[in-house]
Coordinates of C-alpha atoms (C1' of nucleotides) in Angstrom, one line a residue:
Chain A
X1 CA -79.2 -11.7 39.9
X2 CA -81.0 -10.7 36.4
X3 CA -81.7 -14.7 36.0
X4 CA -85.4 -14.3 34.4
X5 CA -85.0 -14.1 31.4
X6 CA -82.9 -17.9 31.7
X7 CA -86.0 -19.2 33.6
X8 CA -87.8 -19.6 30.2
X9 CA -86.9 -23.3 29.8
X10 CA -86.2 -26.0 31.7
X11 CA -82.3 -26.8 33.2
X12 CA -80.4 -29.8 33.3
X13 CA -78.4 -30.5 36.5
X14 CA -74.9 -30.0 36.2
X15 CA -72.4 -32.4 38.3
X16 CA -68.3 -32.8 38.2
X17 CA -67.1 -36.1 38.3
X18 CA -63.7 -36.7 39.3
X19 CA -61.1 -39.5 38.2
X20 CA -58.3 -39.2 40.6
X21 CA -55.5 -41.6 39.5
X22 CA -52.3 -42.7 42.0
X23 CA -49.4 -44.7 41.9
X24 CA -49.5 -47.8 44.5
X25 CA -47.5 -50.9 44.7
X26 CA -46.9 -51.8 41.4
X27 CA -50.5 -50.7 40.1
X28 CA -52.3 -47.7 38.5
X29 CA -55.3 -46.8 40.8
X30 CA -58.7 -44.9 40.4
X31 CA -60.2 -43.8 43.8
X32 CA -63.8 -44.7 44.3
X33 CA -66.2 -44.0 46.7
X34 CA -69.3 -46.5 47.9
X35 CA -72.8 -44.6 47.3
X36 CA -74.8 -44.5 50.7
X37 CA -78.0 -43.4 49.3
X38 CA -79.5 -43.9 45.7
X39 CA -79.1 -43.9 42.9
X40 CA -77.0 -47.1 42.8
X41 CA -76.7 -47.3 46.4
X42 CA -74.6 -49.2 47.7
X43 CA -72.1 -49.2 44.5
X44 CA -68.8 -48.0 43.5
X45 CA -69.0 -44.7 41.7
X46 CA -66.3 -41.6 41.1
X47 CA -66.3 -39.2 43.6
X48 CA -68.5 -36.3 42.4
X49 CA -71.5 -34.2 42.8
X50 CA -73.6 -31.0 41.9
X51 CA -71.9 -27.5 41.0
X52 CA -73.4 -25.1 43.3
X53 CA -74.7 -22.2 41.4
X54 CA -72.2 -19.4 42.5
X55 CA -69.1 -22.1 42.2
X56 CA -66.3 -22.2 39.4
X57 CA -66.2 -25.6 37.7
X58 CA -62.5 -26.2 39.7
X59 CA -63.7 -24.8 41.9
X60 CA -66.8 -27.5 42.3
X61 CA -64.7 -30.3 41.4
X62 CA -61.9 -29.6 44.2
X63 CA -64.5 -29.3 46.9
X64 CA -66.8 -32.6 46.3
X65 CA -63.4 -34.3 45.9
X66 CA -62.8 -32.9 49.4
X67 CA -65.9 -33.3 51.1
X68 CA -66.2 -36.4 50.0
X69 CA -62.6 -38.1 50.3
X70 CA -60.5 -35.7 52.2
X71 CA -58.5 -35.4 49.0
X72 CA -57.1 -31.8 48.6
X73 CA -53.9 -30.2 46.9
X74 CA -54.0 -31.8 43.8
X75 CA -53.1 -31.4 39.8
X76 CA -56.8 -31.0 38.5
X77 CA -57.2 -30.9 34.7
X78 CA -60.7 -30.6 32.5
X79 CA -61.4 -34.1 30.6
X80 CA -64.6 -34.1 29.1
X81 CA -68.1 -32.9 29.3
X82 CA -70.8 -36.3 29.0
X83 CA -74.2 -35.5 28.7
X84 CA -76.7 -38.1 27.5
X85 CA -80.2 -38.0 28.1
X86 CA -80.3 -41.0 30.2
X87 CA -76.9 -41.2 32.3
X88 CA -78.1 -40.4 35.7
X89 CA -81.8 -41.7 36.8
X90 CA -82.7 -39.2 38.7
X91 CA -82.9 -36.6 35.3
X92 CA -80.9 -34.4 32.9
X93 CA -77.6 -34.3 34.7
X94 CA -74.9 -33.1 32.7
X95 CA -71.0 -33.7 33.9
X96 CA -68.1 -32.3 33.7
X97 CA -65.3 -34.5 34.2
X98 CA -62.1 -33.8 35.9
X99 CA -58.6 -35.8 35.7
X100 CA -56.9 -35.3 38.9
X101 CA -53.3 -36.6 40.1
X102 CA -51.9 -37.4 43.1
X103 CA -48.9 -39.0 45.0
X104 CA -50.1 -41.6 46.9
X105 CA -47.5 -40.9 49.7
X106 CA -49.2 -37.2 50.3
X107 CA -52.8 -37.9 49.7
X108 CA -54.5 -40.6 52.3
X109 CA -58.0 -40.3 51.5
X110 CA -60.6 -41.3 54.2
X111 CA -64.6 -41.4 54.8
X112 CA -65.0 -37.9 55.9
X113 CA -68.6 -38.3 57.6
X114 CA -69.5 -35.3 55.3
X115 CA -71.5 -36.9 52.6
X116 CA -73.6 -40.5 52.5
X117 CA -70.5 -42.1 51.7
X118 CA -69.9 -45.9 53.2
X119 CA -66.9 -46.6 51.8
X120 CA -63.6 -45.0 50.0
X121 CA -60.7 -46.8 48.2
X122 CA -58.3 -46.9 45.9
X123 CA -58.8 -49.9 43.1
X124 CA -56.7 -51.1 41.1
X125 CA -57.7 -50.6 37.1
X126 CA -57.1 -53.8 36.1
X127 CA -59.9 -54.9 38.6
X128 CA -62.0 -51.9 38.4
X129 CA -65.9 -53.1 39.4
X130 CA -68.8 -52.0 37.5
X131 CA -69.5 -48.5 38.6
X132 CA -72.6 -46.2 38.4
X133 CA -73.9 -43.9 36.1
X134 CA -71.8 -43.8 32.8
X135 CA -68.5 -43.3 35.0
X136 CA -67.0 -46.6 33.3
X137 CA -66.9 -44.9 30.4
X138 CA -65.2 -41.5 32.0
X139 CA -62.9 -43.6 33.7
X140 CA -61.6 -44.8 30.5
X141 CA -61.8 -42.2 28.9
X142 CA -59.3 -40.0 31.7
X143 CA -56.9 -43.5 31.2
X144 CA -56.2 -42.9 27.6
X145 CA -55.8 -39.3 28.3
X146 CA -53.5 -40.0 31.0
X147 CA -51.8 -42.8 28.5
X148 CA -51.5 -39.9 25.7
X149 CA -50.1 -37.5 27.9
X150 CA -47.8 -39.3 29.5
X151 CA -45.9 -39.4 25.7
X152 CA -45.3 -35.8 25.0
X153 CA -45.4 -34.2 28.5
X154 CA -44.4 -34.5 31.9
X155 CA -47.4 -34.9 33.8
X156 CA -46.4 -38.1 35.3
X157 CA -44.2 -36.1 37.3
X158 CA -47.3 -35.4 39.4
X159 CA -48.0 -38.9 40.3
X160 CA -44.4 -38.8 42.2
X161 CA -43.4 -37.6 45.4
X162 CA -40.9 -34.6 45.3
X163 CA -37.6 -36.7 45.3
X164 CA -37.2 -39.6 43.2
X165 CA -35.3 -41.9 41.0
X166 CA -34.9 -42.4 37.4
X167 CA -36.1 -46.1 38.2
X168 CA -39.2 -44.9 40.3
X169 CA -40.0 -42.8 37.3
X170 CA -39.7 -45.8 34.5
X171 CA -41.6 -48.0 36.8
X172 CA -44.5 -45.2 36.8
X173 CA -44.2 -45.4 32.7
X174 CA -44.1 -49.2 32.7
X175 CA -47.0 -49.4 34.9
X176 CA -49.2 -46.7 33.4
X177 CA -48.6 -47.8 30.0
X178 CA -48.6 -51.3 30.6
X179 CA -45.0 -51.7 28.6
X180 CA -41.2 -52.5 29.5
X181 CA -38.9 -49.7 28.6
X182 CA -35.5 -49.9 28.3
X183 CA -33.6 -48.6 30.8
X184 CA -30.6 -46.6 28.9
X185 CA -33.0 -45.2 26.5
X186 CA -35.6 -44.1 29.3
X187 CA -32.8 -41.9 31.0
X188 CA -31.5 -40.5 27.6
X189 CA -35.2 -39.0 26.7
X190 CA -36.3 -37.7 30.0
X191 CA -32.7 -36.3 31.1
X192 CA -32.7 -34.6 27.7
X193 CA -36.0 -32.9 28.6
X194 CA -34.1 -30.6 30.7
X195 CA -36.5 -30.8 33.3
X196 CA -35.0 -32.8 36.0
X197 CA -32.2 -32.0 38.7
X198 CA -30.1 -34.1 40.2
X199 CA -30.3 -33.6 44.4
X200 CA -27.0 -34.9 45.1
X201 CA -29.0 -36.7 48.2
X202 CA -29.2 -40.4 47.8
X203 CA -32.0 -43.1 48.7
X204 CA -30.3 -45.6 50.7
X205 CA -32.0 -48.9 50.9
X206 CA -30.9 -53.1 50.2
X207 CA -28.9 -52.2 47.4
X208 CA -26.8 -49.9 45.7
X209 CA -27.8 -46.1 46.5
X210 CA -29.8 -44.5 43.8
X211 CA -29.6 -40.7 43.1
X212 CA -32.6 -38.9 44.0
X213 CA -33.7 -36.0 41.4
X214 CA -36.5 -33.4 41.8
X215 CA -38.2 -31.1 39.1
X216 CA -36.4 -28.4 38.2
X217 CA -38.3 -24.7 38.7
X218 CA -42.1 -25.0 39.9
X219 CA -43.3 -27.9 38.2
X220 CA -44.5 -26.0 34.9
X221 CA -45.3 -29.8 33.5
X222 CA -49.7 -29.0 33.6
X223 CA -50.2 -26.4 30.9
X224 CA -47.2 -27.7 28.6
X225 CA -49.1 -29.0 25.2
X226 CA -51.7 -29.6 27.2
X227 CA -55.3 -29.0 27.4
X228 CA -55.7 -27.6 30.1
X229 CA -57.3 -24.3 30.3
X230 CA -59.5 -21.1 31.8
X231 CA -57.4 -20.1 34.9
Chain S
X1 CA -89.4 -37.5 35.0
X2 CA -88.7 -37.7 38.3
X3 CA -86.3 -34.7 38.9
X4 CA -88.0 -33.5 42.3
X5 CA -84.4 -34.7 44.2
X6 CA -82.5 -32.7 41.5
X7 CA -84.8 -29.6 42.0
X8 CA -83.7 -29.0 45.7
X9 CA -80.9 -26.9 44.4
X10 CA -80.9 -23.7 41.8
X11 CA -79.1 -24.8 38.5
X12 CA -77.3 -23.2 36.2
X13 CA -78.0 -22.6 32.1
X14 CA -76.3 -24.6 29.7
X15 CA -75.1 -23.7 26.2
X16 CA -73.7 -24.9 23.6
X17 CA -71.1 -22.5 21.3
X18 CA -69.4 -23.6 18.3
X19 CA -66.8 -22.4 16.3
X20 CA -66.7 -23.1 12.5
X21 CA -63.6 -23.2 10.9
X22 CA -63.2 -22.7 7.0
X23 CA -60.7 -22.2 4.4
X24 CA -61.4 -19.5 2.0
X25 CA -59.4 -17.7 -0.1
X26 CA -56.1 -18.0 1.6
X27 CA -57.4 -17.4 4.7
X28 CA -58.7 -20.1 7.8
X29 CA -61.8 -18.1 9.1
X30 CA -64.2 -18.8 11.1
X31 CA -68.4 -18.0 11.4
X32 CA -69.8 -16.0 13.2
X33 CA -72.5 -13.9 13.9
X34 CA -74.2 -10.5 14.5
X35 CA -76.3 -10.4 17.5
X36 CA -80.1 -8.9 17.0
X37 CA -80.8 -8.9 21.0
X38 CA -79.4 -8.1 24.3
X39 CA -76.8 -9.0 25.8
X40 CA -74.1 -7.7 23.7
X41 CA -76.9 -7.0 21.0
X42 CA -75.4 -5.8 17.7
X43 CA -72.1 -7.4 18.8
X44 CA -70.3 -10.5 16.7
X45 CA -70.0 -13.5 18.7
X46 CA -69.9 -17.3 17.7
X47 CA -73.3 -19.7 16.7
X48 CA -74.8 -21.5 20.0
X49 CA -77.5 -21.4 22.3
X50 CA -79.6 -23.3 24.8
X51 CA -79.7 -27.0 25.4
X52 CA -83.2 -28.3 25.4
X53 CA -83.8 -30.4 28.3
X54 CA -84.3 -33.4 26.0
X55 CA -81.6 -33.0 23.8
X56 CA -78.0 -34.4 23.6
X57 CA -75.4 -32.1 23.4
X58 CA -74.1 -32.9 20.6
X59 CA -77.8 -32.4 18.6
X60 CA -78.2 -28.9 20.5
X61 CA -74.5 -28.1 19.1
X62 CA -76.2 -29.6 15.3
X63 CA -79.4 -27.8 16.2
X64 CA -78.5 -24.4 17.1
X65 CA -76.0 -24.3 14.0
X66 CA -78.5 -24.8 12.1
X67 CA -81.2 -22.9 13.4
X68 CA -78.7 -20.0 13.6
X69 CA -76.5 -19.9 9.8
X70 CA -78.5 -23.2 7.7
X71 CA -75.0 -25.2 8.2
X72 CA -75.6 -28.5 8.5
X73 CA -73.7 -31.7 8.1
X74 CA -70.4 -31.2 9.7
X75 CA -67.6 -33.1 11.8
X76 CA -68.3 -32.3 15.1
X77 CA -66.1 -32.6 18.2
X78 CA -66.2 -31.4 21.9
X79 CA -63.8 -28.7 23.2
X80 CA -63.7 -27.4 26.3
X81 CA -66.7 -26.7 29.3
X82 CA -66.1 -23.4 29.9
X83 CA -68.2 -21.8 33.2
X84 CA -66.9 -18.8 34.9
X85 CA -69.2 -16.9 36.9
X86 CA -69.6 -14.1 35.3
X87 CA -69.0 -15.1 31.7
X88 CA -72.6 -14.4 30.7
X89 CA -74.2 -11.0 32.2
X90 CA -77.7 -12.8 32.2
X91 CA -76.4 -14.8 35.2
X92 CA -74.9 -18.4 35.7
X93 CA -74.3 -19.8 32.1
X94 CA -72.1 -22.8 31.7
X95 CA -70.8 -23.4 27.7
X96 CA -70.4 -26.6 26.4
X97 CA -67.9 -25.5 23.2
X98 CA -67.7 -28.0 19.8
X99 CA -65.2 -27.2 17.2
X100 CA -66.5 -27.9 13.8
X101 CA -64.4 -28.0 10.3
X102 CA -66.2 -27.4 7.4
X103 CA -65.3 -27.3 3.2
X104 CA -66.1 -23.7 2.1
X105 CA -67.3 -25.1 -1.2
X106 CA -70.4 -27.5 -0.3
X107 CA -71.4 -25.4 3.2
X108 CA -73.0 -21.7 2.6
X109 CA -73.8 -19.9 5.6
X110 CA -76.7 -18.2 5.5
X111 CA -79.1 -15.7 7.9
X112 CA -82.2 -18.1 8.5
X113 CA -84.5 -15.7 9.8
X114 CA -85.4 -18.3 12.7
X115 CA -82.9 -16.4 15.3
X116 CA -82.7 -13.0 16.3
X117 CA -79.7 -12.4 13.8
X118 CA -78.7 -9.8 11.8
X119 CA -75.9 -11.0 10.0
X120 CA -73.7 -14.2 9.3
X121 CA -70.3 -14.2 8.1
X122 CA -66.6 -15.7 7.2
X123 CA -64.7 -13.9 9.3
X124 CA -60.7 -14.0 8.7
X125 CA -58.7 -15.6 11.9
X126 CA -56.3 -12.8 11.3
X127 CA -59.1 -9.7 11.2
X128 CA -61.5 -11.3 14.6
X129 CA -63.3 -8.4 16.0
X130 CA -63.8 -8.4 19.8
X131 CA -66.5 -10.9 20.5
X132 CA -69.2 -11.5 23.0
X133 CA -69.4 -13.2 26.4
X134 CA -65.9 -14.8 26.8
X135 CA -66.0 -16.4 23.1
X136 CA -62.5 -14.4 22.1
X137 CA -61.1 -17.5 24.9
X138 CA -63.2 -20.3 22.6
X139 CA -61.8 -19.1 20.1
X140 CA -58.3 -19.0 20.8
X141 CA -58.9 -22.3 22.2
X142 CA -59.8 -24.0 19.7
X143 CA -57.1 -22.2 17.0
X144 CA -54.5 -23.8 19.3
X145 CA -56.7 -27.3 19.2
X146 CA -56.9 -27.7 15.2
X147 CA -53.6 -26.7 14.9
X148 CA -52.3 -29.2 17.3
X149 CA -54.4 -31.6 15.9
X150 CA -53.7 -31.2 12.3
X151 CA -49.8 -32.5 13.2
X152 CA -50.8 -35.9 13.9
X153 CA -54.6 -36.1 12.8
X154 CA -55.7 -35.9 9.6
X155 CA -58.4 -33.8 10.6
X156 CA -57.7 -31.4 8.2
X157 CA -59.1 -33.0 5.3
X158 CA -62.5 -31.9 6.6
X159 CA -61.8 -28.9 5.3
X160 CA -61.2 -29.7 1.7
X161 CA -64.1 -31.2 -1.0
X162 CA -63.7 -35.1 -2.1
X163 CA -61.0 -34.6 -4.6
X164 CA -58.1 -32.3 -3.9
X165 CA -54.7 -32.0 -5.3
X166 CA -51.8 -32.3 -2.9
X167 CA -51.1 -28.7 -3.7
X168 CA -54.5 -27.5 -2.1
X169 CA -53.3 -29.7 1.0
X170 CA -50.4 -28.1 1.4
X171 CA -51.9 -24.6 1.4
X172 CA -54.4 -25.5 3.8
X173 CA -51.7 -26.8 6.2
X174 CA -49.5 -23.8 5.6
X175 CA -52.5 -21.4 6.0
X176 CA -53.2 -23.1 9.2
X177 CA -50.1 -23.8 10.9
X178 CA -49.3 -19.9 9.0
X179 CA -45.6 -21.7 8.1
X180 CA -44.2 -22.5 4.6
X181 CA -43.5 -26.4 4.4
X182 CA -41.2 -27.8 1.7
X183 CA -43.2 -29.4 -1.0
X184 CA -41.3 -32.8 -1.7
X185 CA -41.2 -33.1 2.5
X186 CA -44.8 -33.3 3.1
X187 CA -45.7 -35.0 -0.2
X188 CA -43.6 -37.7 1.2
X189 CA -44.9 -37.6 4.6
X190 CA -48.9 -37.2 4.0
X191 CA -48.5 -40.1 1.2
X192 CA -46.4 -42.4 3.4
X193 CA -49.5 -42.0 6.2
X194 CA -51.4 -44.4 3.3
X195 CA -54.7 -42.7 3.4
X196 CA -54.8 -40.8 0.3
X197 CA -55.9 -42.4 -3.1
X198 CA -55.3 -41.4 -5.8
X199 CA -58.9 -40.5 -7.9
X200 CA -56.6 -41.2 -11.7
X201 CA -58.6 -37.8 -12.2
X202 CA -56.9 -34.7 -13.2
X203 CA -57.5 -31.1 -11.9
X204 CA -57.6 -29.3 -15.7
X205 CA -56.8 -25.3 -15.1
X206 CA -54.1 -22.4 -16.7
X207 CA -51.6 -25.0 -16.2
X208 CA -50.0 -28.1 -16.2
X209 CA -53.3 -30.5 -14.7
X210 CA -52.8 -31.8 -11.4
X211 CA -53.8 -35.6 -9.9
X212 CA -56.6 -35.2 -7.9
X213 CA -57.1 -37.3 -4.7
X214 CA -59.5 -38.5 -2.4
X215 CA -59.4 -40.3 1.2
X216 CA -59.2 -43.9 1.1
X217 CA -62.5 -45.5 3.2
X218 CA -65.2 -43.1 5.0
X219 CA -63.2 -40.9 6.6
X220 CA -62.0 -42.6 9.4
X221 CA -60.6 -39.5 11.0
X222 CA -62.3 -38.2 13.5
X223 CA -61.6 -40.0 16.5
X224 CA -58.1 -41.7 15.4
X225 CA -55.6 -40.0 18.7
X226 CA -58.0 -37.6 19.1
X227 CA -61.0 -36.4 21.6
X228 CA -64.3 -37.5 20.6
X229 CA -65.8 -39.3 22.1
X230 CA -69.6 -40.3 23.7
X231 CA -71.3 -42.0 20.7
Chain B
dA1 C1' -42.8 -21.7 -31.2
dG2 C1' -42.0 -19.6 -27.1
dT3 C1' -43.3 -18.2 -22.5
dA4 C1' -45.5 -18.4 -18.0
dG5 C1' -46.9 -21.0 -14.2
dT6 C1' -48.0 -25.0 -11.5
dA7 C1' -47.1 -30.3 -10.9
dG8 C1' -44.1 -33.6 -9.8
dT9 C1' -39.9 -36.1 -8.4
dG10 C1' -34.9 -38.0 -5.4
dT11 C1' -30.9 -37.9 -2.7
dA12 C1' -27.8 -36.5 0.8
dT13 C1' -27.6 -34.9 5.6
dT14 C1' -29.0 -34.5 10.2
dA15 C1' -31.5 -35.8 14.2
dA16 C1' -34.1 -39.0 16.9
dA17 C1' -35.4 -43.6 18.3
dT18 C1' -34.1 -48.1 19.1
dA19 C1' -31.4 -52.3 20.4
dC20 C1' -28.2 -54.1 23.3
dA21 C1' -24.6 -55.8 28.0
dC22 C1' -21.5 -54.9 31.2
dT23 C1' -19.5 -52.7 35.6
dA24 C1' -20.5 -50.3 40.3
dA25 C1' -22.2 -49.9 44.9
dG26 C1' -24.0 -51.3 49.0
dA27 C1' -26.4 -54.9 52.2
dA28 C1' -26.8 -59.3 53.8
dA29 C1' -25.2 -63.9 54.6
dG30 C1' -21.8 -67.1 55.5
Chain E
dC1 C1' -13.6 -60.5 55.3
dT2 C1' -15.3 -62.8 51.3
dT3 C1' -19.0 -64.0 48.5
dT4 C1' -23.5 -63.3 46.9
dC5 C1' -27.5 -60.7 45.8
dT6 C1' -29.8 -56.9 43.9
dT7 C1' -30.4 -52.6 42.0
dA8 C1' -27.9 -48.3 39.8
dG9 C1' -25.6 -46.5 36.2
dT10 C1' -23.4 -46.0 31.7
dG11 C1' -22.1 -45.8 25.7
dT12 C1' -22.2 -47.1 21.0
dA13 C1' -23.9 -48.8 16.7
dT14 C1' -28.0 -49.3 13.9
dT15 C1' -32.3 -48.0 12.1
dT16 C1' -35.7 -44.8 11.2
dA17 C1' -37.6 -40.2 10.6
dA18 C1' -37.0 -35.3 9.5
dT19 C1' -34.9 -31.9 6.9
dA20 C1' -32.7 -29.3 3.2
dC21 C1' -32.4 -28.6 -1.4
dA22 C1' -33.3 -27.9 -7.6
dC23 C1' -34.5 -29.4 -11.6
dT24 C1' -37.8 -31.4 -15.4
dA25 C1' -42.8 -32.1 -17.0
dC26 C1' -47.0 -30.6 -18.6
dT27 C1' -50.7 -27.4 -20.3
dA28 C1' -52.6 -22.9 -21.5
dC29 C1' -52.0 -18.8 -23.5
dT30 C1' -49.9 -15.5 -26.8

DNA sequence: AGTAGTAGTGTATTAAATACACTAAGAAAG
DNA sequence: CTTTCTTAGTGTATTTAATACACTACTACT
């Protein structure tokens, strides 16, 4: 590769950093992983790492995510590119952030034994601890694109398995943006999007049966008025 | 700086590119400029270039604007990370994009001399030549980001000088969004949004004068539902 | 004094968002 | 088998926002 005339000056380092966000209980959760090695051993950071230089950005950002979590088959979308002088101790590290969704009944990350990783968990974001680097700041910066989003598009959709109720749905609103919603009007908007289908398959359970619906085509919901981009 | 652990790996190059948007004439362009040097010498593309290793990447977007066609003293704001393999024939280049809006009447482009450039120019959205590296995609890109944002932002009023009638408003949405818009409608609608002020100052002309206005406070725009971010 | 051309204004209609309360279905307990 | 508990499911009236639409006001120019 013709790289010499690029060798004039001195890189940065470029990493992806990933905010993965699930549904649990009644909470919105960010997965973090425990550093094994410095910097900030030993503390809670996003999952992440160095683009390798023959690597897409995705393409980077799906494999750390992996490697480091077990965390695979997932909605992945761009967020935002941080790059001040002194977020990483080490040196220039630029990062790309990544917003990535997942259904917490699919997904069951794990320590994979790949990376120096002691620990990996899902944490609540109300009781999110102080985390390395300047990934506080992506973190809430991925929430109030996820809170934004979550108005004029149907990514929320992702967070769900593939069957679901109406009331599974509202409770995913409610809990991601921290609001009561009333019920009547919830079902008039998001059955007027057109988007859902009834299964005609119930969930059965303590109480009264509730209809289970699915998306309608190929889940078309990630590129809608969205930002994401580059395919 | 200790970047011997960062080192162990090759890195990538990273650029900034930016895309100026005016309003001139009746036309939304956007700057660009004549390439003096390999690759894609004596082709158009868009103003950018290498991020010092010291430098934010914000200031590179500021620097290299500069350096490249005088313009200084704009409203910045980060677009998209755009790094496919082979989107630079040099080898691996990852571009950091910033979208910048600018009123035609105070900024005046201008070939520096500093850069390898042969020419600087408006250049009509409508009338874009084929550009270099991938910066047709930036483009589009950001066309469909000021045009998203100028629905709920008011972003827009970067591109206009202090005092402006409602009229010039108008055409600068219209132009933009390239769709008529009833006059009475959007008087009602951008005065009802309460950050316009009236100046008591009259634009004299041919006709009958018009009430020039101004933004109430300094601009408070930039960052209202939108995506800056990283102070 | 008249003409040309832009500035400025209000109301009626339609569509969308909101507020609000009861009945239906099944499981569990007695 | 009757009652109780809990969640599912539904409609209408009100308020607010978006749209459609046409004339008068002001100044410069001839």
């Amino acid at each position: 590769m013709a790289t010499s005339e690029l060798d004039k000056y001195s890189k940065p380092s470029v990493a992806v950093d990933i905010v993965v966000f699930t549904i649990m209980g009644n909470e919105l959760k960010v997965l973090l992983i425990k550093r094994g090695q410095p910097p900030f051993a030993g503390q809670w950071s996003l999952p992440g790492g160095f683009i390798q230089i023959d690597e897409q950005l995705e393409g980077a950002a799906l494999r750390e995510l992996n490697e480091e979590t077990g965390v695979r088959d997932v909605y992945l979308e761009q967020l935002y590119t941080f790059g001040n002088l002194n977020r990483d101790p080490r040196g220039r590290v630029i990062s790309v952030s990544y917003f990535v969704l997942v259904d917490s009944t699919k997904i069951k990350p794990f320590v994979t034994g790949k990376e120096n990783i002691s620990e990996v968990q899902w944490v609540s974001i109300e009781k999110l601890p102080s985390l390395a680097f300047d990934h506080d700041k992506i973190v809430k910066y991925a929430l109030r694109r996820l809170r934004y989003k979550l108005e004029y598009t149907a990514v929320g959709l992702e967070l769900l398995p593939d069957n679901f109720t109406l009331t599974d749905l509202q409770r995913l609103y409610e809990i991601i943006l921290s609001q009561k919603i009333d019920k009547r009007n919830f079902r008039k908007k998001i059955l007027s999007m057109g988007i859902l289908e009834k299964t005609k398959v119930f969930k059965k359970g303590a109480h009264r049966p509730a209809m289970l619906y699915k998306f309608k085509k190929a889940k078309p919901i990630s590129t809608f008025r969205g930002f994401k981009f580059e395919g």
